[in-house]
Amino acid sequence: MSREFKVGLFIVCTTIAVLLALLYLSSEKGFFANVYTFTLSSKSGDGFTDGMPVVFSGFKIGQVSELELNEKGLVLIKIKIPQRHMKWIKADSTFILYRPLIGAARIVVTTNNLDSAPMPPRKIADVEIVNDINDLIKIVQPLIEKITQIAENLERISKKVDKMADKTDEQLYGKEGTLPQVNKILKNIINKLEKLDTTVDNINKISKDTSEGTKDFRMLRSDIDDAVNAMDKVVIKLDELISSKKNPEFEVP
Amino acid sequence: MRNCLAVAMLLFIYACGGSQSIPQWKDTAARQLENYKINFLADKEDATEPHFAKAKNAISSNNDLQLLATVYLTKYALHTAVLEDFDDSDFIRIDKLEPNAANRAYYDLLKGNISQIDETKLKPTYRKLLQLMKDKNLSAAVREIASIDDPLSRLISCGIWVKYMPYDENILRLAIDTAARDGWRRPLWAYLNKLQKYYLDRQETAKAENIKERLDLLKK
């Protein structure tokens, strides 16, 4: 066998091996599979992009191939689904554009009955939009208000404590004096605030799962509510102890 | 004697411990209304309305329309003090449902309806002012307003006079001094603007320019 023949055989074998590998990879990646196109519609194109993944149960089953505006001003979103994932797209499937606080936006397909008829190719399904960012803002805004309330309450408490300077030593330091009781109350506040601190730390979980994070915010809100109410009670109690507050009268200035 | 002393001491101790707790709605309403006044006069626009809304909500929980009317009248009085108009629809609705002569008299004073006011129902602070408005006696009014102890009532009086009666430099300066003493920016700027307009109307351009310059510097 001549050297030329051996080299030629090697090149042919290598080329065949490379081609087979490419063919295998292409078929695995669905290059030769039939791809079906469905059209979805939305009132707004906000959040949609070419190449955006279409997911079912967290797995990517397709992607957005084209976006266009129709005559009625609706945004038409064309999605491509390979043959092997067609079983997930049924006539009763719902499509949701999910824009998480953290991570890329995606179209989530939900099919309640996998035995139902396949989705007709000409059907144009609506896409609902779930927007974690807007939802979060709605939740966080009242939180900020509550935190301001806490700051206000702390200011009020410090004013009350200032007023204790008017009291005599006996009234302040005696066994039943104001200071030991105030001390007890302040310890109570610290406990409440420590609890709040832990909850705030828990917000770090948001980065792991947005919807779980939203739950955390709701928890935080209830904890802040508790802290505000507790501090309101503390201020009233301090008022009673210091006895400096008069019953407010409402009259026009 | 010793027994008397012991009884007196016991009474004193009892009096010290007898403080009643204030209902939360009342405490919140009073605090929020006070914060509303402070923020309004300090021209903290963002903080003003939330405090008013909270005060109103707290008062509403007590089902007392007269107290609610007081809150609205306080708001109208503050607007009058800074020479602004106000939307009185809420008070009118309350007044229709549950009329109150004292509130109506105060409202009429703020609206400048002096002929309709029953003087006896008006807050004592403003009774003399009402008479002077009827007499159109500006110089006596300036003296009367200057003698009012409460600076906010003084400003409200100035506002009522300037809005509905012929005014002069003295009453504007009195309002400016009152606002400046307490650091109330909103009325301060309102009366400085009014004084500038007053000078411009009288062709005293140098004085008007001076006030404009002062306003520019203060607002910077």
mmCIF file of N, CA, C and O in Angstrom, chain B residues 105-198:
data_model
loop_
_atom_site.group_PDB
_atom_site.id
_atom_site.type_symbol
_atom_site.label_atom_id
_atom_site.label_comp_id
_atom_site.label_asym_id
_atom_site.label_seq_id
_atom_site.Cartn_x
_atom_site.Cartn_y
_atom_site.Cartn_z
ATOM 1 N N ALA B 105 -69.543 80.055 60.392
ATOM 2 C CA ALA B 105 -69.041 81.430 60.556
ATOM 3 C C ALA B 105 -67.561 81.491 60.149
ATOM 4 O O ALA B 105 -67.129 82.423 59.454
ATOM 5 N N TYR B 106 -66.803 80.486 60.582
ATOM 6 C CA TYR B 106 -65.374 80.456 60.256
ATOM 7 C C TYR B 106 -65.168 80.300 58.743
ATOM 8 O O TYR B 106 -64.331 80.973 58.149
ATOM 9 N N TYR B 107 -65.990 79.425 58.144
ATOM 10 C CA TYR B 107 -65.909 79.194 56.692
ATOM 11 C C TYR B 107 -66.231 80.492 55.939
ATOM 12 O O TYR B 107 -65.522 80.858 54.990
ATOM 13 N N ASP B 108 -67.311 81.172 56.375
ATOM 14 C CA ASP B 108 -67.690 82.428 55.705
ATOM 15 C C ASP B 108 -66.573 83.469 55.818
ATOM 16 O O ASP B 108 -66.345 84.239 54.890
ATOM 17 N N LEU B 109 -65.915 83.486 56.966
ATOM 18 C CA LEU B 109 -64.797 84.434 57.133
ATOM 19 C C LEU B 109 -63.678 84.111 56.138
ATOM 20 O O LEU B 109 -63.129 85.003 55.487
ATOM 21 N N LEU B 110 -63.372 82.804 56.013
ATOM 22 C CA LEU B 110 -62.307 82.401 55.076
ATOM 23 C C LEU B 110 -62.689 82.707 53.632
ATOM 24 O O LEU B 110 -61.821 82.968 52.800
ATOM 25 N N LYS B 111 -64.003 82.677 53.336
ATOM 26 C CA LYS B 111 -64.463 82.949 51.967
ATOM 27 C C LYS B 111 -64.712 84.448 51.741
ATOM 28 O O LYS B 111 -65.039 84.860 50.631
ATOM 29 N N GLY B 112 -64.604 85.235 52.822
ATOM 30 C CA GLY B 112 -64.813 86.681 52.691
ATOM 31 C C GLY B 112 -66.277 87.076 52.637
ATOM 32 O O GLY B 112 -66.609 88.213 52.265
ATOM 33 N N ASN B 113 -67.191 86.150 53.045
ATOM 34 C CA ASN B 113 -68.637 86.493 53.069
ATOM 35 C C ASN B 113 -68.969 87.186 54.391
ATOM 36 O O ASN B 113 -69.719 86.647 55.210
ATOM 37 N N ILE B 114 -68.437 88.372 54.606
ATOM 38 C CA ILE B 114 -68.519 88.962 55.964
ATOM 39 C C ILE B 114 -69.944 89.353 56.358
ATOM 40 O O ILE B 114 -70.278 89.340 57.530
ATOM 41 N N SER B 115 -70.786 89.663 55.388
ATOM 42 C CA SER B 115 -72.146 90.091 55.749
ATOM 43 C C SER B 115 -72.965 88.924 56.314
ATOM 44 O O SER B 115 -73.930 89.134 57.050
ATOM 45 N N GLN B 116 -72.573 87.685 55.995
ATOM 46 C CA GLN B 116 -73.366 86.512 56.436
ATOM 47 C C GLN B 116 -72.923 85.983 57.797
ATOM 48 O O GLN B 116 -73.536 85.070 58.335
ATOM 49 N N ILE B 117 -71.841 86.569 58.348
ATOM 50 C CA ILE B 117 -71.258 85.949 59.552
ATOM 51 C C ILE B 117 -71.979 86.398 60.824
ATOM 52 O O ILE B 117 -72.207 87.586 61.037
ATOM 53 N N ASP B 118 -72.327 85.399 61.665
ATOM 54 C CA ASP B 118 -72.865 85.691 62.995
ATOM 55 C C ASP B 118 -71.653 85.845 63.918
ATOM 56 O O ASP B 118 -70.986 84.865 64.240
ATOM 57 N N GLU B 119 -71.414 87.104 64.327
ATOM 58 C CA GLU B 119 -70.191 87.429 65.068
ATOM 59 C C GLU B 119 -70.050 86.601 66.341
ATOM 60 O O GLU B 119 -68.951 86.193 66.721
ATOM 61 N N THR B 120 -71.203 86.335 66.987
ATOM 62 C CA THR B 120 -71.137 85.608 68.270
ATOM 63 C C THR B 120 -70.645 84.168 68.085
ATOM 64 O O THR B 120 -70.163 83.550 69.024
ATOM 65 N N LYS B 121 -70.834 83.642 66.875
ATOM 66 C CA LYS B 121 -70.423 82.252 66.632
ATOM 67 C C LYS B 121 -68.963 82.145 66.190
ATOM 68 O O LYS B 121 -68.405 81.055 66.111
ATOM 69 N N LEU B 122 -68.381 83.289 65.892
ATOM 70 C CA LEU B 122 -67.007 83.286 65.369
ATOM 71 C C LEU B 122 -65.994 83.116 66.499
ATOM 72 O O LEU B 122 -66.235 83.565 67.620
ATOM 73 N N LYS B 123 -64.881 82.495 66.177
ATOM 74 C CA LYS B 123 -63.804 82.318 67.162
ATOM 75 C C LYS B 123 -63.385 83.702 67.685
ATOM 76 O O LYS B 123 -63.198 84.625 66.868
ATOM 77 N N PRO B 124 -63.236 83.866 69.004
ATOM 78 C CA PRO B 124 -62.936 85.209 69.562
ATOM 79 C C PRO B 124 -61.758 85.908 68.885
ATOM 80 O O PRO B 124 -61.765 87.137 68.730
ATOM 81 N N THR B 125 -60.751 85.142 68.454
ATOM 82 C CA THR B 125 -59.554 85.727 67.836
ATOM 83 C C THR B 125 -59.910 86.628 66.644
ATOM 84 O O THR B 125 -59.214 87.619 66.388
ATOM 85 N N TYR B 126 -60.971 86.265 65.926
ATOM 86 C CA TYR B 126 -61.276 86.973 64.666
ATOM 87 C C TYR B 126 -62.446 87.951 64.774
ATOM 88 O O TYR B 126 -62.809 88.577 63.781
ATOM 89 N N ARG B 127 -63.049 88.071 65.963
ATOM 90 C CA ARG B 127 -64.248 88.916 66.081
ATOM 91 C C ARG B 127 -63.943 90.373 65.760
ATOM 92 O O ARG B 127 -64.684 91.031 65.029
ATOM 93 N N LYS B 128 -62.837 90.893 66.338
ATOM 94 C CA LYS B 128 -62.499 92.300 66.113
ATOM 95 C C LYS B 128 -62.155 92.528 64.646
ATOM 96 O O LYS B 128 -62.497 93.546 64.058
ATOM 97 N N LEU B 129 -61.475 91.525 64.066
ATOM 98 C CA LEU B 129 -61.094 91.628 62.655
ATOM 99 C C LEU B 129 -62.340 91.749 61.783
ATOM 100 O O LEU B 129 -62.391 92.565 60.851
ATOM 101 N N LEU B 130 -63.374 90.968 62.126
ATOM 102 C CA LEU B 130 -64.618 91.009 61.354
ATOM 103 C C LEU B 130 -65.221 92.418 61.382
ATOM 104 O O LEU B 130 -65.622 92.956 60.341
ATOM 105 N N GLN B 131 -65.236 93.004 62.594
ATOM 106 C CA GLN B 131 -65.790 94.358 62.732
ATOM 107 C C GLN B 131 -64.986 95.352 61.889
ATOM 108 O O GLN B 131 -65.554 96.205 61.202
ATOM 109 N N LEU B 132 -63.654 95.203 61.943
ATOM 110 C CA LEU B 132 -62.786 96.132 61.187
ATOM 111 C C LEU B 132 -62.950 95.921 59.680
ATOM 112 O O LEU B 132 -62.815 96.879 58.907
ATOM 113 N N MET B 133 -63.251 94.684 59.282
ATOM 114 C CA MET B 133 -63.512 94.437 57.852
ATOM 115 C C MET B 133 -64.785 95.160 57.432
ATOM 116 O O MET B 133 -64.856 95.752 56.353
ATOM 117 N N LYS B 134 -65.793 95.100 58.308
ATOM 118 C CA LYS B 134 -67.063 95.787 58.004
ATOM 119 C C LYS B 134 -66.836 97.299 57.918
ATOM 120 O O LYS B 134 -67.417 97.984 57.088
ATOM 121 N N ASP B 135 -65.962 97.809 58.812
ATOM 122 C CA ASP B 135 -65.670 99.261 58.830
ATOM 123 C C ASP B 135 -64.634 99.644 57.759
ATOM 124 O O ASP B 135 -64.363 100.837 57.567
ATOM 125 N N LYS B 136 -64.024 98.660 57.159
ATOM 126 C CA LYS B 136 -62.938 98.864 56.171
ATOM 127 C C LYS B 136 -61.815 99.722 56.752
ATOM 128 O O LYS B 136 -61.281 100.622 56.089
ATOM 129 N N ASN B 137 -61.466 99.458 58.000
ATOM 130 C CA ASN B 137 -60.450 100.250 58.700
ATOM 131 C C ASN B 137 -59.111 99.487 58.648
ATOM 132 O O ASN B 137 -58.806 98.670 59.521
ATOM 133 N N LEU B 138 -58.316 99.774 57.637
ATOM 134 C CA LEU B 138 -57.086 99.019 57.411
ATOM 135 C C LEU B 138 -56.042 99.237 58.507
ATOM 136 O O LEU B 138 -55.457 98.284 59.018
ATOM 137 N N SER B 139 -55.824 100.514 58.878
ATOM 138 C CA SER B 139 -54.747 100.770 59.857
ATOM 139 C C SER B 139 -55.057 100.106 61.201
ATOM 140 O O SER B 139 -54.174 99.523 61.843
ATOM 141 N N ALA B 140 -56.339 100.162 61.616
ATOM 142 C CA ALA B 140 -56.717 99.505 62.880
ATOM 143 C C ALA B 140 -56.594 97.987 62.734
ATOM 144 O O ALA B 140 -56.218 97.296 63.680
ATOM 145 N N ALA B 141 -56.897 97.497 61.528
ATOM 146 C CA ALA B 141 -56.803 96.046 61.294
ATOM 147 C C ALA B 141 -55.357 95.576 61.434
ATOM 148 O O ALA B 141 -55.097 94.528 62.024
ATOM 149 N N VAL B 142 -54.431 96.360 60.907
ATOM 150 C CA VAL B 142 -53.006 95.972 61.004
ATOM 151 C C VAL B 142 -52.600 95.897 62.476
ATOM 152 O O VAL B 142 -51.934 94.947 62.901
ATOM 153 N N ARG B 143 -53.044 96.891 63.261
ATOM 154 C CA ARG B 143 -52.722 96.881 64.704
ATOM 155 C C ARG B 143 -53.355 95.665 65.382
ATOM 156 O O ARG B 143 -52.737 94.990 66.188
ATOM 157 N N GLU B 144 -54.607 95.413 65.025
ATOM 158 C CA GLU B 144 -55.342 94.296 65.635
ATOM 159 C C GLU B 144 -54.671 92.960 65.286
ATOM 160 O O GLU B 144 -54.454 92.122 66.151
ATOM 161 N N ILE B 145 -54.336 92.814 64.003
ATOM 162 C CA ILE B 145 -53.725 91.540 63.573
ATOM 163 C C ILE B 145 -52.366 91.360 64.256
ATOM 164 O O ILE B 145 -52.024 90.260 64.709
ATOM 165 N N ALA B 146 -51.604 92.452 64.353
ATOM 166 C CA ALA B 146 -50.279 92.367 64.992
ATOM 167 C C ALA B 146 -50.385 91.952 66.455
ATOM 168 O O ALA B 146 -49.443 91.381 67.018
ATOM 169 N N SER B 147 -51.549 92.220 67.060
ATOM 170 C CA SER B 147 -51.689 91.887 68.485
ATOM 171 C C SER B 147 -52.117 90.431 68.697
ATOM 172 O O SER B 147 -52.183 89.964 69.837
ATOM 173 N N ILE B 148 -52.425 89.709 67.626
ATOM 174 C CA ILE B 148 -52.807 88.285 67.784
ATOM 175 C C ILE B 148 -51.560 87.474 68.152
ATOM 176 O O ILE B 148 -50.531 87.565 67.484
ATOM 177 N N ASP B 149 -51.675 86.714 69.223
ATOM 178 C CA ASP B 149 -50.503 85.972 69.726
ATOM 179 C C ASP B 149 -50.079 84.834 68.809
ATOM 180 O O ASP B 149 -48.902 84.639 68.541
ATOM 181 N N ASP B 150 -51.067 84.045 68.361
ATOM 182 C CA ASP B 150 -50.738 82.851 67.569
ATOM 183 C C ASP B 150 -50.318 83.262 66.157
ATOM 184 O O ASP B 150 -51.101 83.884 65.425
ATOM 185 N N PRO B 151 -49.083 82.918 65.756
ATOM 186 C CA PRO B 151 -48.610 83.371 64.436
ATOM 187 C C PRO B 151 -49.451 82.844 63.273
ATOM 188 O O PRO B 151 -49.632 83.535 62.284
ATOM 189 N N LEU B 152 -49.990 81.613 63.414
ATOM 190 C CA LEU B 152 -50.795 81.074 62.308
ATOM 191 C C LEU B 152 -52.106 81.847 62.173
ATOM 192 O O LEU B 152 -52.521 82.211 61.059
ATOM 193 N N SER B 153 -52.738 82.151 63.312
ATOM 194 C CA SER B 153 -53.975 82.944 63.273
ATOM 195 C C SER B 153 -53.682 84.331 62.695
ATOM 196 O O SER B 153 -54.499 84.902 61.969
ATOM 197 N N ARG B 154 -52.500 84.856 63.018
ATOM 198 C CA ARG B 154 -52.098 86.175 62.505
ATOM 199 C C ARG B 154 -51.994 86.122 60.968
ATOM 200 O O ARG B 154 -52.482 86.997 60.263
ATOM 201 N N LEU B 155 -51.359 85.043 60.494
ATOM 202 C CA LEU B 155 -51.208 84.896 59.035
ATOM 203 C C LEU B 155 -52.554 84.690 58.349
ATOM 204 O O LEU B 155 -52.784 85.212 57.259
ATOM 205 N N ILE B 156 -53.420 83.907 59.000
ATOM 206 C CA ILE B 156 -54.751 83.675 58.421
ATOM 207 C C ILE B 156 -55.499 85.006 58.317
ATOM 208 O O ILE B 156 -56.115 85.311 57.288
ATOM 209 N N SER B 157 -55.397 85.821 59.375
ATOM 210 C CA SER B 157 -56.052 87.143 59.367
ATOM 211 C C SER B 157 -55.508 87.994 58.224
ATOM 212 O O SER B 157 -56.271 88.651 57.505
ATOM 213 N N CYS B 158 -54.177 87.986 58.083
ATOM 214 C CA CYS B 158 -53.557 88.739 56.976
ATOM 215 C C CYS B 158 -54.093 88.237 55.639
ATOM 216 O O CYS B 158 -54.446 89.022 54.757
ATOM 217 N N GLY B 159 -54.164 86.894 55.514
ATOM 218 C CA GLY B 159 -54.614 86.295 54.264
ATOM 219 C C GLY B 159 -56.039 86.707 53.936
ATOM 220 O O GLY B 159 -56.349 87.066 52.791
ATOM 221 N N ILE B 160 -56.913 86.658 54.951
ATOM 222 C CA ILE B 160 -58.318 87.035 54.720
ATOM 223 C C ILE B 160 -58.384 88.487 54.252
ATOM 224 O O ILE B 160 -59.062 88.817 53.274
ATOM 225 N N TRP B 161 -57.641 89.361 54.950
ATOM 226 C CA TRP B 161 -57.700 90.787 54.608
ATOM 227 C C TRP B 161 -57.148 91.037 53.194
ATOM 228 O O TRP B 161 -57.769 91.714 52.385
ATOM 229 N N VAL B 162 -56.003 90.459 52.923
ATOM 230 C CA VAL B 162 -55.352 90.720 51.619
ATOM 231 C C VAL B 162 -56.194 90.156 50.473
ATOM 232 O O VAL B 162 -56.256 90.739 49.393
ATOM 233 N N LYS B 163 -56.856 89.013 50.725
ATOM 234 C CA LYS B 163 -57.652 88.403 49.647
ATOM 235 C C LYS B 163 -58.924 89.192 49.342
ATOM 236 O O LYS B 163 -59.338 89.279 48.185
ATOM 237 N N TYR B 164 -59.543 89.750 50.393
ATOM 238 C CA TYR B 164 -60.886 90.318 50.168
ATOM 239 C C TYR B 164 -61.012 91.818 50.413
ATOM 240 O O TYR B 164 -62.059 92.395 50.122
ATOM 241 N N MET B 165 -59.993 92.450 50.961
ATOM 242 C CA MET B 165 -60.105 93.880 51.304
ATOM 243 C C MET B 165 -58.950 94.639 50.647
ATOM 244 O O MET B 165 -57.922 94.053 50.316
ATOM 245 N N PRO B 166 -59.123 95.966 50.501
ATOM 246 C CA PRO B 166 -57.988 96.750 49.990
ATOM 247 C C PRO B 166 -56.845 96.710 51.011
ATOM 248 O O PRO B 166 -57.088 96.894 52.207
ATOM 249 N N TYR B 167 -55.639 96.436 50.558
ATOM 250 C CA TYR B 167 -54.528 96.254 51.504
ATOM 251 C C TYR B 167 -53.400 97.238 51.210
ATOM 252 O O TYR B 167 -53.402 97.914 50.172
ATOM 253 N N ASP B 168 -52.458 97.292 52.110
ATOM 254 C CA ASP B 168 -51.300 98.174 51.897
ATOM 255 C C ASP B 168 -50.005 97.422 52.224
ATOM 256 O O ASP B 168 -50.026 96.234 52.596
ATOM 257 N N GLU B 169 -48.910 98.147 52.130
ATOM 258 C CA GLU B 169 -47.585 97.568 52.363
ATOM 259 C C GLU B 169 -47.440 97.031 53.790
ATOM 260 O O GLU B 169 -46.801 96.000 54.013
ATOM 261 N N ASN B 170 -48.054 97.757 54.759
ATOM 262 C CA ASN B 170 -47.853 97.387 56.165
ATOM 263 C C ASN B 170 -48.379 95.992 56.487
ATOM 264 O O ASN B 170 -47.724 95.213 57.184
ATOM 265 N N ILE B 171 -49.571 95.702 55.976
ATOM 266 C CA ILE B 171 -50.153 94.373 56.295
ATOM 267 C C ILE B 171 -49.347 93.268 55.603
ATOM 268 O O ILE B 171 -49.151 92.182 56.158
ATOM 269 N N LEU B 172 -48.833 93.567 54.408
ATOM 270 C CA LEU B 172 -48.005 92.570 53.706
ATOM 271 C C LEU B 172 -46.706 92.345 54.465
ATOM 272 O O LEU B 172 -46.247 91.207 54.624
ATOM 273 N N ARG B 173 -46.120 93.438 54.960
ATOM 274 C CA ARG B 173 -44.855 93.304 55.713
ATOM 275 C C ARG B 173 -45.082 92.562 57.032
ATOM 276 O O ARG B 173 -44.225 91.800 57.475
ATOM 277 N N LEU B 174 -46.242 92.809 57.641
ATOM 278 C CA LEU B 174 -46.572 92.092 58.886
ATOM 279 C C LEU B 174 -46.631 90.582 58.609
ATOM 280 O O LEU B 174 -46.084 89.777 59.368
ATOM 281 N N ALA B 175 -47.269 90.222 57.493
ATOM 282 C CA ALA B 175 -47.364 88.793 57.132
ATOM 283 C C ALA B 175 -45.975 88.222 56.826
ATOM 284 O O ALA B 175 -45.653 87.107 57.249
ATOM 285 N N ILE B 176 -45.178 89.008 56.111
ATOM 286 C CA ILE B 176 -43.817 88.545 55.759
ATOM 287 C C ILE B 176 -43.006 88.311 57.032
ATOM 288 O O ILE B 176 -42.350 87.268 57.188
ATOM 289 N N ASP B 177 -43.075 89.253 57.959
ATOM 290 C CA ASP B 177 -42.316 89.100 59.219
ATOM 291 C C ASP B 177 -42.791 87.886 60.000
ATOM 292 O O ASP B 177 -41.977 87.140 60.560
ATOM 293 N N THR B 178 -44.109 87.705 60.039
ATOM 294 C CA THR B 178 -44.667 86.552 60.784
ATOM 295 C C THR B 178 -44.175 85.243 60.177
ATOM 296 O O THR B 178 -43.737 84.340 60.903
ATOM 297 N N ALA B 179 -44.263 85.155 58.851
ATOM 298 C CA ALA B 179 -43.842 83.915 58.181
ATOM 299 C C ALA B 179 -42.345 83.693 58.364
ATOM 300 O O ALA B 179 -41.900 82.569 58.623
ATOM 301 N N ALA B 180 -41.564 84.776 58.232
ATOM 302 C CA ALA B 180 -40.100 84.651 58.318
ATOM 303 C C ALA B 180 -39.664 84.217 59.715
ATOM 304 O O ALA B 180 -38.733 83.423 59.863
ATOM 305 N N ARG B 181 -40.360 84.740 60.743
ATOM 306 C CA ARG B 181 -39.969 84.420 62.127
ATOM 307 C C ARG B 181 -40.047 82.911 62.381
ATOM 308 O O ARG B 181 -39.219 82.343 63.090
ATOM 309 N N ASP B 182 -41.061 82.267 61.783
ATOM 310 C CA ASP B 182 -41.216 80.825 62.017
ATOM 311 C C ASP B 182 -40.626 79.976 60.892
ATOM 312 O O ASP B 182 -40.770 78.748 60.913
ATOM 313 N N GLY B 183 -40.015 80.614 59.919
ATOM 314 C CA GLY B 183 -39.389 79.865 58.814
ATOM 315 C C GLY B 183 -40.405 79.206 57.906
ATOM 316 O O GLY B 183 -40.151 78.128 57.366
ATOM 317 N N TRP B 184 -41.578 79.834 57.751
ATOM 318 C CA TRP B 184 -42.625 79.272 56.894
ATOM 319 C C TRP B 184 -42.446 79.792 55.476
ATOM 320 O O TRP B 184 -42.822 80.927 55.157
ATOM 321 N N ARG B 185 -41.851 78.944 54.633
ATOM 322 C CA ARG B 185 -41.482 79.407 53.290
ATOM 323 C C ARG B 185 -42.679 79.693 52.395
ATOM 324 O O ARG B 185 -42.681 80.635 51.614
ATOM 325 N N ARG B 186 -43.716 78.851 52.490
ATOM 326 C CA ARG B 186 -44.854 79.008 51.562
ATOM 327 C C ARG B 186 -45.535 80.373 51.718
ATOM 328 O O ARG B 186 -45.699 81.094 50.731
ATOM 329 N N PRO B 187 -45.919 80.757 52.943
ATOM 330 C CA PRO B 187 -46.508 82.103 53.080
ATOM 331 C C PRO B 187 -45.494 83.209 52.799
ATOM 332 O O PRO B 187 -45.855 84.241 52.242
ATOM 333 N N LEU B 188 -44.229 82.952 53.159
ATOM 334 C CA LEU B 188 -43.202 83.987 52.951
ATOM 335 C C LEU B 188 -43.124 84.362 51.465
ATOM 336 O O LEU B 188 -43.168 85.543 51.105
ATOM 337 N N TRP B 189 -43.038 83.332 50.624
ATOM 338 C CA TRP B 189 -42.927 83.594 49.184
ATOM 339 C C TRP B 189 -44.217 84.194 48.624
ATOM 340 O O TRP B 189 -44.187 85.053 47.746
ATOM 341 N N ALA B 190 -45.350 83.719 49.171
ATOM 342 C CA ALA B 190 -46.645 84.222 48.681
ATOM 343 C C ALA B 190 -46.760 85.729 48.951
ATOM 344 O O ALA B 190 -47.147 86.500 48.061
ATOM 345 N N TYR B 191 -46.373 86.143 50.159
ATOM 346 C CA TYR B 191 -46.516 87.574 50.505
ATOM 347 C C TYR B 191 -45.423 88.418 49.849
ATOM 348 O O TYR B 191 -45.657 89.586 49.533
ATOM 349 N N LEU B 192 -44.242 87.836 49.650
ATOM 350 C CA LEU B 192 -43.192 88.588 48.934
ATOM 351 C C LEU B 192 -43.634 88.832 47.490
ATOM 352 O O LEU B 192 -43.457 89.929 46.956
ATOM 353 N N ASN B 193 -44.232 87.806 46.878
ATOM 354 C CA ASN B 193 -44.760 87.978 45.515
ATOM 355 C C ASN B 193 -45.851 89.037 45.477
ATOM 356 O O ASN B 193 -45.911 89.849 44.557
ATOM 357 N N LYS B 194 -46.706 88.999 46.502
ATOM 358 C CA LYS B 194 -47.807 89.972 46.572
ATOM 359 C C LYS B 194 -47.243 91.388 46.727
ATOM 360 O O LYS B 194 -47.742 92.342 46.111
ATOM 361 N N LEU B 195 -46.201 91.495 47.548
ATOM 362 C CA LEU B 195 -45.589 92.823 47.776
ATOM 363 C C LEU B 195 -44.936 93.340 46.488
ATOM 364 O O LEU B 195 -45.046 94.540 46.169
ATOM 365 N N GLN B 196 -44.318 92.410 45.762
ATOM 366 C CA GLN B 196 -43.701 92.818 44.487
ATOM 367 C C GLN B 196 -44.775 93.338 43.527
ATOM 368 O O GLN B 196 -44.620 94.380 42.885
ATOM 369 N N LYS B 197 -45.897 92.609 43.472
ATOM 370 C CA LYS B 197 -46.995 93.014 42.589
ATOM 371 C C LYS B 197 -47.564 94.363 43.059
ATOM 372 O O LYS B 197 -47.905 95.227 42.241
ATOM 373 N N TYR B 198 -47.620 94.529 44.372
ATOM 374 C CA TYR B 198 -48.146 95.779 44.958
ATOM 375 C C TYR B 198 -47.299 96.971 44.484
ATOM 376 O O TYR B 198 -47.821 98.003 44.067
#
